[in-house]
Short mmCIF file of C-alpha atoms in Angstrom, two decimals:
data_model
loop_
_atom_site.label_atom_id
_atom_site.label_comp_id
_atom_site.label_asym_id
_atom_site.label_seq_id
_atom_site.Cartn_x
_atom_site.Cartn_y
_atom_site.Cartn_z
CA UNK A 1 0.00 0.00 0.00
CA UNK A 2 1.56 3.63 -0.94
CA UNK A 3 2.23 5.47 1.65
CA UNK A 4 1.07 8.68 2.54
CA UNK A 5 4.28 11.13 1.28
CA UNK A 6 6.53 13.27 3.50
CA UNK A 7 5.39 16.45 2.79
CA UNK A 8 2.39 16.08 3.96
CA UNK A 9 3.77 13.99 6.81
CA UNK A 10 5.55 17.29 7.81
CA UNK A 11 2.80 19.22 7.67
CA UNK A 12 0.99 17.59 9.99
CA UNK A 13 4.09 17.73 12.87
CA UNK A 14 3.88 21.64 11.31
CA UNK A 15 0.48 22.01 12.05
CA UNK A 16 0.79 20.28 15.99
CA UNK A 17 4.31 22.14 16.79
CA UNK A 18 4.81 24.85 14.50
CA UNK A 19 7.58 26.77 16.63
CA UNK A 20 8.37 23.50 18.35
CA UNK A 21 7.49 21.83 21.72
CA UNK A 22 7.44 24.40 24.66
CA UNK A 23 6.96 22.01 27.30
CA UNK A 24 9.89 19.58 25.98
CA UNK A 25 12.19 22.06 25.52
CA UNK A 26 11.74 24.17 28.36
CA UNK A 27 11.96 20.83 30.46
CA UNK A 28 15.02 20.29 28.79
CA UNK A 29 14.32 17.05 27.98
CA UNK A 30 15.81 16.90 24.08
CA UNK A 31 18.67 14.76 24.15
CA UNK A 32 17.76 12.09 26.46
CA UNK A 33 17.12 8.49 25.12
CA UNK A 34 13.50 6.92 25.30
CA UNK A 35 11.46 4.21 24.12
CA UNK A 36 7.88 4.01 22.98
CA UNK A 37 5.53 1.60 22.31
CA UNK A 38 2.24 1.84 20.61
CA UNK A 39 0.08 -1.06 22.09
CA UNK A 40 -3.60 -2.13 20.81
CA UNK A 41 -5.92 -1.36 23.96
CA UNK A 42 -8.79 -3.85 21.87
CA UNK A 43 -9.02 -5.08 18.69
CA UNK A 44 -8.58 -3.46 15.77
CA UNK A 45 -7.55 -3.63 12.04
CA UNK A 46 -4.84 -1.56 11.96
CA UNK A 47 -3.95 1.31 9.42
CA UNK A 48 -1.28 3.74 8.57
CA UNK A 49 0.84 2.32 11.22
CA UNK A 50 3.81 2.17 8.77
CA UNK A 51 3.39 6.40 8.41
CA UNK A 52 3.36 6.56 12.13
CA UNK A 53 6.81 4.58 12.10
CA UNK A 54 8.03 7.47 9.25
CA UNK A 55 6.96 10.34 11.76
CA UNK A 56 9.08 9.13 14.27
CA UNK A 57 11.69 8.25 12.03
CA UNK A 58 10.92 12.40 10.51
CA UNK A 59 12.30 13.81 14.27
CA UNK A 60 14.89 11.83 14.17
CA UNK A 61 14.00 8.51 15.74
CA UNK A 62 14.14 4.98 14.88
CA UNK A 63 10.73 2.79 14.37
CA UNK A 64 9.83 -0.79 14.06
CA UNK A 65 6.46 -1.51 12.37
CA UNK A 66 5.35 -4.86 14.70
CA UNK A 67 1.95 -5.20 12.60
CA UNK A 68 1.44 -4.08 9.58
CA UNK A 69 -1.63 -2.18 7.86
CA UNK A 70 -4.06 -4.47 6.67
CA UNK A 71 -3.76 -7.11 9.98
CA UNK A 72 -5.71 -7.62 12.64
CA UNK A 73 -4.44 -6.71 16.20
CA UNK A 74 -5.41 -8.71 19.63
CA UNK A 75 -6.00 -6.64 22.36
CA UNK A 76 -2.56 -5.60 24.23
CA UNK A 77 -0.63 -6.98 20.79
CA UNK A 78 2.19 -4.35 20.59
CA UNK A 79 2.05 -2.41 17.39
CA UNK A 80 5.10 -0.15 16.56
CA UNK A 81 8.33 0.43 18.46
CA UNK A 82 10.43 3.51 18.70
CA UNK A 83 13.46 4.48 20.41
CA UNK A 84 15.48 8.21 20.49
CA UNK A 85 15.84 11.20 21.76
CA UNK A 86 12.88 12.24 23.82
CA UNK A 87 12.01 15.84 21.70
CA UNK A 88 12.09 13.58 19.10
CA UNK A 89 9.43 10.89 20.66
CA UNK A 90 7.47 13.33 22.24
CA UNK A 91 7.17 15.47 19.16
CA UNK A 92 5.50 12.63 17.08
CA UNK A 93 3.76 10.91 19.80
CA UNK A 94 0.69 12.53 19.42
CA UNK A 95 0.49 12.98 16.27
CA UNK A 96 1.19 9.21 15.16
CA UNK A 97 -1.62 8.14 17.92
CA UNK A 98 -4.26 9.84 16.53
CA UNK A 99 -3.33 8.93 12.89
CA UNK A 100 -3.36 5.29 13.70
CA UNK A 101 -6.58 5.22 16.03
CA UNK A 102 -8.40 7.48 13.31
CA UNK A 103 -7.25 5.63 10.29
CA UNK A 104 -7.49 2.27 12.47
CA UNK A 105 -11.17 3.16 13.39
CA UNK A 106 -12.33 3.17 9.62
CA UNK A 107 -10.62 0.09 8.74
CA UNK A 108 -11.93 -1.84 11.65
CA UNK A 109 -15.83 -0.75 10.87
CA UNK A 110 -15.07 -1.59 6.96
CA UNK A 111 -13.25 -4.95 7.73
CA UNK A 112 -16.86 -5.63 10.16
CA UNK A 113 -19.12 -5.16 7.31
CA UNK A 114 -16.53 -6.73 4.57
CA UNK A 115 -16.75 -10.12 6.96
CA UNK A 116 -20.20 -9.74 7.40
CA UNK A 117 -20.79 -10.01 3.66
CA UNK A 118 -17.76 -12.43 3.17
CA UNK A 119 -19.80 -14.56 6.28
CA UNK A 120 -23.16 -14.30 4.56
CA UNK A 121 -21.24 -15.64 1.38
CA UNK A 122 -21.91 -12.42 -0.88
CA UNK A 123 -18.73 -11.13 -2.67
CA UNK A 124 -19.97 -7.58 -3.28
CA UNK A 125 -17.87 -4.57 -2.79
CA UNK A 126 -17.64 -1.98 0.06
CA UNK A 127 -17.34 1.19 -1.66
CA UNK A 128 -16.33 4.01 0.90
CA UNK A 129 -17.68 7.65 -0.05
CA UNK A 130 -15.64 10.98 0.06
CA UNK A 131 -17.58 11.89 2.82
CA UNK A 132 -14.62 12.23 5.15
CA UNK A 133 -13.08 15.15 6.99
CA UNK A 134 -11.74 17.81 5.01
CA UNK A 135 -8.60 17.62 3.89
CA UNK A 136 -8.37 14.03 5.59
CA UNK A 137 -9.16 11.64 1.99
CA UNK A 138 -5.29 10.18 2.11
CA UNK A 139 -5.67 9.27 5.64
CA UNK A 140 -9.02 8.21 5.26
CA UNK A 141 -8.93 6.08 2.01
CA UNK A 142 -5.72 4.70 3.79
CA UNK A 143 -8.16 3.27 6.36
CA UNK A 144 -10.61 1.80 3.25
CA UNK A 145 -8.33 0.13 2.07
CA UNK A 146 -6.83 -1.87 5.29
CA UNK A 147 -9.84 -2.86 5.97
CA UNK A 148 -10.50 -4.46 2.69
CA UNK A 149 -12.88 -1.74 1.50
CA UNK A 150 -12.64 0.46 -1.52
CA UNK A 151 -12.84 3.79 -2.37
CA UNK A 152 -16.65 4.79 -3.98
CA UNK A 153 -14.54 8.40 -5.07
CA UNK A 154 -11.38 9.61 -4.48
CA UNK A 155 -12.62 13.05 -6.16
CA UNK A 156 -14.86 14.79 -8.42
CA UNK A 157 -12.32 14.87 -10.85
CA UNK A 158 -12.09 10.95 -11.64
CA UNK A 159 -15.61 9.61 -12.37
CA UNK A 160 -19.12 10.89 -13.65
CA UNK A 161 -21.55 10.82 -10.69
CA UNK A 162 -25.04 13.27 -11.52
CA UNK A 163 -26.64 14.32 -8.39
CA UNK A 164 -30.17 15.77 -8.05
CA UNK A 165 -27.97 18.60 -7.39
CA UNK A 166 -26.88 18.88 -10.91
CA UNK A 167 -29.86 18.05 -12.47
CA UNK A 168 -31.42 21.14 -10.91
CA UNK A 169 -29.71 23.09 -12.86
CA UNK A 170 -30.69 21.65 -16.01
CA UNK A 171 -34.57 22.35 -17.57
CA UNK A 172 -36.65 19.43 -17.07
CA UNK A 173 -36.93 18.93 -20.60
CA UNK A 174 -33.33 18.42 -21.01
CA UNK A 175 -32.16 16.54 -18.36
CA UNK A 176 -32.21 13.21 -20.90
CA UNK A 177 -31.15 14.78 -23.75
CA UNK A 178 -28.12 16.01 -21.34
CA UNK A 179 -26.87 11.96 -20.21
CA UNK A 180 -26.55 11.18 -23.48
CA UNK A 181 -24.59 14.15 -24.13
CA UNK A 182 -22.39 13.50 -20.93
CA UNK A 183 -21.90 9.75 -22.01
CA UNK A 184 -21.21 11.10 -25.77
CA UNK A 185 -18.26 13.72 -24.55
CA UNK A 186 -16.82 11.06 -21.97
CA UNK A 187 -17.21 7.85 -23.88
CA UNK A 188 -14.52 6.00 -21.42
CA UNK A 189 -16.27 7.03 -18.07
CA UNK A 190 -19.42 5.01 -16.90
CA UNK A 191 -22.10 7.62 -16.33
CA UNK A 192 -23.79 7.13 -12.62
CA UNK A 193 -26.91 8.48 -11.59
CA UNK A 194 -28.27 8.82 -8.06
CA UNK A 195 -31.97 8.86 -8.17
CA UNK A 196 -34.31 9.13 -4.84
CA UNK A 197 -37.31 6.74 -6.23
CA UNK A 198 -38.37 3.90 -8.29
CA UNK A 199 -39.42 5.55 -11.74
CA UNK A 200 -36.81 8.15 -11.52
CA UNK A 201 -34.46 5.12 -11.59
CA UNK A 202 -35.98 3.72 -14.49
CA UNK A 203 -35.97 6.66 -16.63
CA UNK A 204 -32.57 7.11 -16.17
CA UNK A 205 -32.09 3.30 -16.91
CA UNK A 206 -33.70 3.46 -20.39
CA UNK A 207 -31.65 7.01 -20.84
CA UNK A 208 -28.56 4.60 -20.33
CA UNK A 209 -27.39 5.34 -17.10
CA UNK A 210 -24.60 2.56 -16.60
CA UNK A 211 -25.12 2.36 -12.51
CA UNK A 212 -27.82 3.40 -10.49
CA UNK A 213 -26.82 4.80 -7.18
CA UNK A 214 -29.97 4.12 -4.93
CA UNK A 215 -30.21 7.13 -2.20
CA UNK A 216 -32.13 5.97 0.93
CA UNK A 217 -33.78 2.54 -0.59
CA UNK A 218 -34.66 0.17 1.60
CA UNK A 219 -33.08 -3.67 0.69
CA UNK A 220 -37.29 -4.64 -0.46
CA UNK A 221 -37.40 -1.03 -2.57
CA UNK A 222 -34.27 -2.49 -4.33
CA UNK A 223 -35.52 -5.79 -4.67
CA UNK A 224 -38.65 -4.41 -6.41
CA UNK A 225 -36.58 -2.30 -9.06
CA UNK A 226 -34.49 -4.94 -9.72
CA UNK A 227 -37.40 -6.78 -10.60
CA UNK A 228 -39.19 -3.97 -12.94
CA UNK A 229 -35.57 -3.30 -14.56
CA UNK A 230 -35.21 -7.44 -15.35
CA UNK A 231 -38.72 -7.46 -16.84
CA UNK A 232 -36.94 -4.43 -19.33
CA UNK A 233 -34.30 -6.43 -20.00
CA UNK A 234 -32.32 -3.43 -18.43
CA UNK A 235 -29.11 -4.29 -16.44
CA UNK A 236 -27.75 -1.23 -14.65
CA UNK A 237 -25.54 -1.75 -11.55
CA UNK A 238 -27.43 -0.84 -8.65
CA UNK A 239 -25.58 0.84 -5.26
CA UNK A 240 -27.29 1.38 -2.31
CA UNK A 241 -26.64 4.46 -0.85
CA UNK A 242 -27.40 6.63 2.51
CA UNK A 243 -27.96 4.84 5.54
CA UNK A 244 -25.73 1.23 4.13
CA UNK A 245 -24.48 0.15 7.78
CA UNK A 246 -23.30 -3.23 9.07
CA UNK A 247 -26.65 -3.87 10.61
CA UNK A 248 -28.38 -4.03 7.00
CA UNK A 249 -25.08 -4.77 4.09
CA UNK A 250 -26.35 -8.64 4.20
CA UNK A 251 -29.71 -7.54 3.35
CA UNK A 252 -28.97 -4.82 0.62
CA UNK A 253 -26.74 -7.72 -0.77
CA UNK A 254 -29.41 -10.43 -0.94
CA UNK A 255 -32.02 -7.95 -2.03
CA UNK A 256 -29.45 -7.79 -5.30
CA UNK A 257 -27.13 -4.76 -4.89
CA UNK A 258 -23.72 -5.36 -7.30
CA UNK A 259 -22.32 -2.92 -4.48
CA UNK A 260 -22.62 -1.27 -1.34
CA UNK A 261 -22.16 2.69 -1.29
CA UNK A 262 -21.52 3.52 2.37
CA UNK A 263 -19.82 6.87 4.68
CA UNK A 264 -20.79 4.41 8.04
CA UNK A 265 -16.69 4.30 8.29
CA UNK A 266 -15.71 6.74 8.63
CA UNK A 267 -18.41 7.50 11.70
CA UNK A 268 -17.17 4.37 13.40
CA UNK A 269 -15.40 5.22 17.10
CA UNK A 270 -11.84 5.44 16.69
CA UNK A 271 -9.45 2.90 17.81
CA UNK A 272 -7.90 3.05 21.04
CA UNK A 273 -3.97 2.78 21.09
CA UNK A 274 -2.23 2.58 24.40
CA UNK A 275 1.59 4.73 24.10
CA UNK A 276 3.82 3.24 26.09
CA UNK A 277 7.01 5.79 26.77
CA UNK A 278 9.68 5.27 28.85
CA UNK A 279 13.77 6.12 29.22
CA UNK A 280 15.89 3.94 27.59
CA UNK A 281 19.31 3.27 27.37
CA UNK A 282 21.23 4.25 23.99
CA UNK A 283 21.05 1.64 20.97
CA UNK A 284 18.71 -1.13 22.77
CA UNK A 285 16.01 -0.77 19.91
CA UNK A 286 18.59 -1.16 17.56
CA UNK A 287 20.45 -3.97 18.71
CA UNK A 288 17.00 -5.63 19.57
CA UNK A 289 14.73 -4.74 16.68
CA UNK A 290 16.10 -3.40 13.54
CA UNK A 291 18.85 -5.86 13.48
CA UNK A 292 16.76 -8.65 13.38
CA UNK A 293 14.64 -7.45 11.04
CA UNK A 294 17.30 -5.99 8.87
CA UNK A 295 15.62 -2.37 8.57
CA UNK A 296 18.21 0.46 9.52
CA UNK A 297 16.63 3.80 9.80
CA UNK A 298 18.00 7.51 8.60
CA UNK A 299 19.04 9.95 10.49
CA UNK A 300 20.52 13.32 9.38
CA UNK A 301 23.73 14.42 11.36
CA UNK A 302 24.66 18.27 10.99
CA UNK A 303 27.83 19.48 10.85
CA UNK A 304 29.79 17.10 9.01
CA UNK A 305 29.68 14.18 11.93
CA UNK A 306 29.41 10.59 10.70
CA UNK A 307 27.88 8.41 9.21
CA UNK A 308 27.77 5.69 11.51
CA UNK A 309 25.92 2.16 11.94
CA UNK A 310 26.64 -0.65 14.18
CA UNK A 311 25.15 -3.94 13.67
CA UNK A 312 26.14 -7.45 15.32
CA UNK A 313 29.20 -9.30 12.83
CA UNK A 314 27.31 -11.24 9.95
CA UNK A 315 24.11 -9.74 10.41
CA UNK A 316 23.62 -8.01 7.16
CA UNK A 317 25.26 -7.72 4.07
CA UNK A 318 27.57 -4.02 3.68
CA UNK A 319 25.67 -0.64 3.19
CA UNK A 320 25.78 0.78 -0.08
CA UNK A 321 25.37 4.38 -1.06
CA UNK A 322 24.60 6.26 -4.42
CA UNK A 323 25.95 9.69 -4.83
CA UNK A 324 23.18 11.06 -6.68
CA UNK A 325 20.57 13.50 -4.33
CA UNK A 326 19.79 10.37 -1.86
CA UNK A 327 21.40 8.05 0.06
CA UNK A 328 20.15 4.14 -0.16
CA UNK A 329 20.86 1.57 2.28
CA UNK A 330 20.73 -2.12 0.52
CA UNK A 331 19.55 -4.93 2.87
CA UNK A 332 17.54 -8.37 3.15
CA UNK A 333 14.11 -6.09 3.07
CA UNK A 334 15.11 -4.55 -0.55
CA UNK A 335 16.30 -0.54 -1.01
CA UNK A 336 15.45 2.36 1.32
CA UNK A 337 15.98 5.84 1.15
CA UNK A 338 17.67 6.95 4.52
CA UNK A 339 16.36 10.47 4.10
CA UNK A 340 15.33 13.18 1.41
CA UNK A 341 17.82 15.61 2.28
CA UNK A 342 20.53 15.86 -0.07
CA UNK A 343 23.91 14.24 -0.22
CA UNK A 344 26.96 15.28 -1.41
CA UNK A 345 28.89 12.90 -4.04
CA UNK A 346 32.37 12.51 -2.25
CA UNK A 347 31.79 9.69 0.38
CA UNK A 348 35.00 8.42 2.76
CA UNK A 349 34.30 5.23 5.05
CA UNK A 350 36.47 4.51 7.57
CA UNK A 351 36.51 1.33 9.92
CA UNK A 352 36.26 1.36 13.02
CA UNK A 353 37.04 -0.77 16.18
CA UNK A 354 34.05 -2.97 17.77
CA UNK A 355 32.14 -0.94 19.71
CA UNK A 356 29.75 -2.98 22.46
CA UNK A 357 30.33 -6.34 20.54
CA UNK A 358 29.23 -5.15 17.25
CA UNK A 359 30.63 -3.97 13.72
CA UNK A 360 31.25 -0.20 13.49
CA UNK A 361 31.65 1.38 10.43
CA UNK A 362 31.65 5.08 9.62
CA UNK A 363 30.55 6.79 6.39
CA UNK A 364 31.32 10.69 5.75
CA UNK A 365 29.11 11.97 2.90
CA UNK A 366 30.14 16.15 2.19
CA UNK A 367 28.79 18.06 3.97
CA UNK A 368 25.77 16.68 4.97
CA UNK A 369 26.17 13.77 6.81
CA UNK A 370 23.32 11.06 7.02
CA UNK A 371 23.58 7.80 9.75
CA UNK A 372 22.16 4.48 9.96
CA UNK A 373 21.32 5.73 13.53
CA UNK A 374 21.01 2.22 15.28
CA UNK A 375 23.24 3.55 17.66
CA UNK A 376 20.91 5.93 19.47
CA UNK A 377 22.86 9.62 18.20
CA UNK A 378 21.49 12.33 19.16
CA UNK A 379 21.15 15.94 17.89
CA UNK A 380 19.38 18.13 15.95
CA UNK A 381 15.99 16.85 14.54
CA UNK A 382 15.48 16.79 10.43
CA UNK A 383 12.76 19.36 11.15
CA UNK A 384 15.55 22.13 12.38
CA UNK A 385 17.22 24.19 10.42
CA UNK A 386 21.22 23.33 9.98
CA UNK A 387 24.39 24.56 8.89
CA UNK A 388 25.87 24.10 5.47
CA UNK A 389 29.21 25.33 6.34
CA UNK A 390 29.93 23.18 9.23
CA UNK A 391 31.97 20.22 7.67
CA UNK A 392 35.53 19.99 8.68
CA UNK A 393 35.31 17.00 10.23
CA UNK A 394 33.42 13.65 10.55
CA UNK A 395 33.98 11.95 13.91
CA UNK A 396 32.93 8.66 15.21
CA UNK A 397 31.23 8.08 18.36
CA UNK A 398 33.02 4.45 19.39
CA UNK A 399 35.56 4.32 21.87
CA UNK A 400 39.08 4.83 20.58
CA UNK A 401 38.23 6.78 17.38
CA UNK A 402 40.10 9.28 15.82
CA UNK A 403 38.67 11.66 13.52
CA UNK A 404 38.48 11.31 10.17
CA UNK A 405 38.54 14.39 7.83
CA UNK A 406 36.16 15.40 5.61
CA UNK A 407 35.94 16.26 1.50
CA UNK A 408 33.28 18.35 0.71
CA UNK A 409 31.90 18.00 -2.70
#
C-alpha cells in the first residue's frame, strides 16, 4: 500500500508544533534516550501504522512496524516500536496516535461489514464515499483500504456521478437529452446516476445510465426495481446508498445490490492505542529490533559528523550508497531511502574498532552527513534548520576513534 508522502507527513508535525514543543524544551528534555511503544488497547484492524513509524523516524527517531496495515491486532498486541531522543518521541507521539486510532477506526468498521458479507457468502464490494473530513481523503482512504474496503470516489475529478444537485440546474426537458450528451463527450467514463425513487431510476435506466446509485432505498425497494428493470431487459448496476451500515449490508446484498455505497466508516469510534514511553538506554532498539529485522533507519547528522551504523558481525550484508541527491541503504528487506535531504557525491568510510560487541563502520558523505542511527545519536531533529558550512570533520562516536577528515563536494 503507498504510503502517505513526507510532505504532507511534515505538515501535519507543522500544524501540531509549528515553533516546536514548549513544554519539551523548556523541560530540557531533548537529548535524552527513550522508548515508545504503541500497544492495541482492543481489537482493531490496523492502518497507517507504517506512516506513524516514518513520523518518528521524521524527528529523528528509529521505528519498528510490529503489525502491519491491513492485519488484525489482539488486544494488548504491541504495534510499533520507537526508540530516540525524547524531543524527538514526544514530538511525534501525538500525532502518530491519533493517525493510527483514526485511520485504524475506519478500517476496523469496513473490515466488520466486509466479513459480514464475506460470512453471509456475498462477494460484493464496500465502496467508501468521500464523505470524510476535510482535507483528511489520504488518511481516510488509507483506512478503506486496510480494511478491505474500496474507495466509492477519491474526487470529483475521476468519475461521472449526476446528483439531483446537478440536475437542478438543467430544464426538465433536457435533463435526458443532457446523459446522453455527458456519455457522448466522456465515452470512457461510466455515467452514474443517483436517483431518490423507483421511476426516476428507471428513466434514467432506459436514458442509459450505466449504474444506479440508490439514495435511501430500503433492501425490499431495491428488490422491487431490480425486478421492474429485469422485466426491461435493463441491467444497470445498482448501489445502495445513505444509511448502508453493518446492521443491514447482508440484506442490501441479498435484495441484489452489485455494491454497497456507504460513509458508516468513517463515523465508526476510533481505535484506542495505548503509548507506552519510557527512558531507555542508547542503541537497545537497535540492537533488539532493527537488526533482526534488517531495517536500519536515517538519520541526518549536521555538521559534518558521521555516518555511523553498528550492527552485530554477519548480520547483514555491507551498506551501499549512491551519490546522486539520496542516500540508499541495501539490505535483506530490498532498497530504502535513509532520508530526502541531499547528499553530497564525495563519500569516505572509515573502519572502526568494535564498539559494544558489534561492527562499526563510519561513512562521511560532504557536507551533509546522514547515519544508519542504530546507535541511538542524538542531535538536531530533520525538522531544524542546519548549517551548510559546518563540515571539517566527521567523527565517530566508538571508543578509541580518531577523527576522520572530511571532503566536501
Amino acid at each position: 500500500m503507498e504510503r502517505i508522502d513526507d510532505d504532507e507527513l511534515r505538515r501535519w508535525l507543522r500544524e501540531d508544533a509549528p515553533h516546536g514543543d514548549l513544554t519539551t524544551r523548556t523541560l530540557r528534555l531533548g537529548s535524552q534516550p527513550g522508548r515508545l511503544q504503541f500497544q492495541a488497547r482492543g481489537a482493531m484492524r490496523v492502518a497507517v501504522i507504517e506512516e506513524a513509524a516514518r513520523l518518528f523516524e521524521l524527528c529523528g527517531c528509529e521505528a519498528v512496524v510490529v503489525v502491519p496495515s491491513g492485519s488484525d491486532a489482539a488486544p494488548g498486541e504491541t504495534l510499533l516500536k520507537a526508540e530516540g531522543p525524547a524531543d524527538g518521541l514526544l514530538l511525534a507521539w501525538k500525532v502518530a496516535q491519533t493517525a493510527v486510532e483514526a485511520a485504524s477506526g475506519i478500517a476496523s468498521e469496513a473490515a466488520r461489514i466486509v466479513a459480514l458479507l464475506r460470512t453471509a457468502e456475498f462477494s460484493q464490494p464496500l465502496a467508501c464515499t468521500r464523505k470524510n473530513w476535510p482535507g483528511g481523503r489520504a488518511l481516510a482512504a488509507r483506512g478503506v483500504w486496510a480494511g478491505g474496503a474500496v474507495m466509492h470516489r477519491l474526487g470529483l475529478s475521476e468519475t461521472l456521478l449526476v446528483f439531483p444537485e446537478h440536475r437542478a440546474f438543467l430544464a426538465p426537458a433536457d435533463v435526458m437529452a443532457s446523459m446522453t450528451a455527458l456519455r457522448a463527450a466522456q465515452p470512457e467514463k461510466k455515467l452514474v446516476v443517483e436517483v431518490g425513487s423507483e421511476d426516476e431510476a428507471m428513466g434514467f435506466a432506459r436514458a442509459g445510465a450505466e449504474v444506479l446509485q440508490l439514495e435511501r432505498f430500503s433492501p425490499a425497494a431495491l428488490a422491487a426495481l431490480r425486478r421492474r428493470l429485469d422485466a426491461e431487459g435493463l441491467r444497470p448496476l445498482l448501489a445502495p446508498a445513505g444509511g448502508v451500515t453493518a446492521a443491514n449490508a447482508v440484506d442490501y446484498a441479498r435484495a441484489g445490490a452489485n455494491f454497497l455505497v456507504s460513509s458508516a466508516p468513517y463515523f465508526a469510534p476510533p481505535a484506542d492505542v495505548k503509548v507506552v514511553i519510557a527512558t531507555a538506554s542508547v542503541g537497545t532498539l537497535a540492537k533488539r529490533d532493527l537488526a533482526d529485522r534488517g531495517t536500519y533507519c536515517g538519520r541526518l547528522i549536521p555538521g559534518g559528523k558521521s555516518n555511523c551504523s553498528f550492527r552485530p558481525a554477519g548480520d547483514i550484508q555491507p551498506m551501499s550508497f549512491t551519490t546522486g541527491k539520496r542516500s540508499l541503504r541495501r539490505s535483506a528487506m530490498g532498497t530504502k531511502y535513509l532520508s530526502p535531504h541531499p547528499v553530497r557525491r564525495t563519500v569516505q568510510r572509515c573502519a572502526q574498532q568494535a564498539h559494544v560487541g558489534a561492527t562499526h563502520q563510519c561513512l562521511n558523505v560532504g557536507r551533509y552527513a546522514h547515519a544508519i542511527h542504530v546507535g541511538g545519536l542524538h542531535g538536531p531533529s530533520p525538522l531544524e534548520s542546519r548549517s551548510r558550512n559546518q563540515h571539517d570533520q566527521a567523527i565517530c562516536p566508538s571508543q578509541g576513534t580518531q577523527p576522520a577528515k572530511a571532503y566536501p563536494a
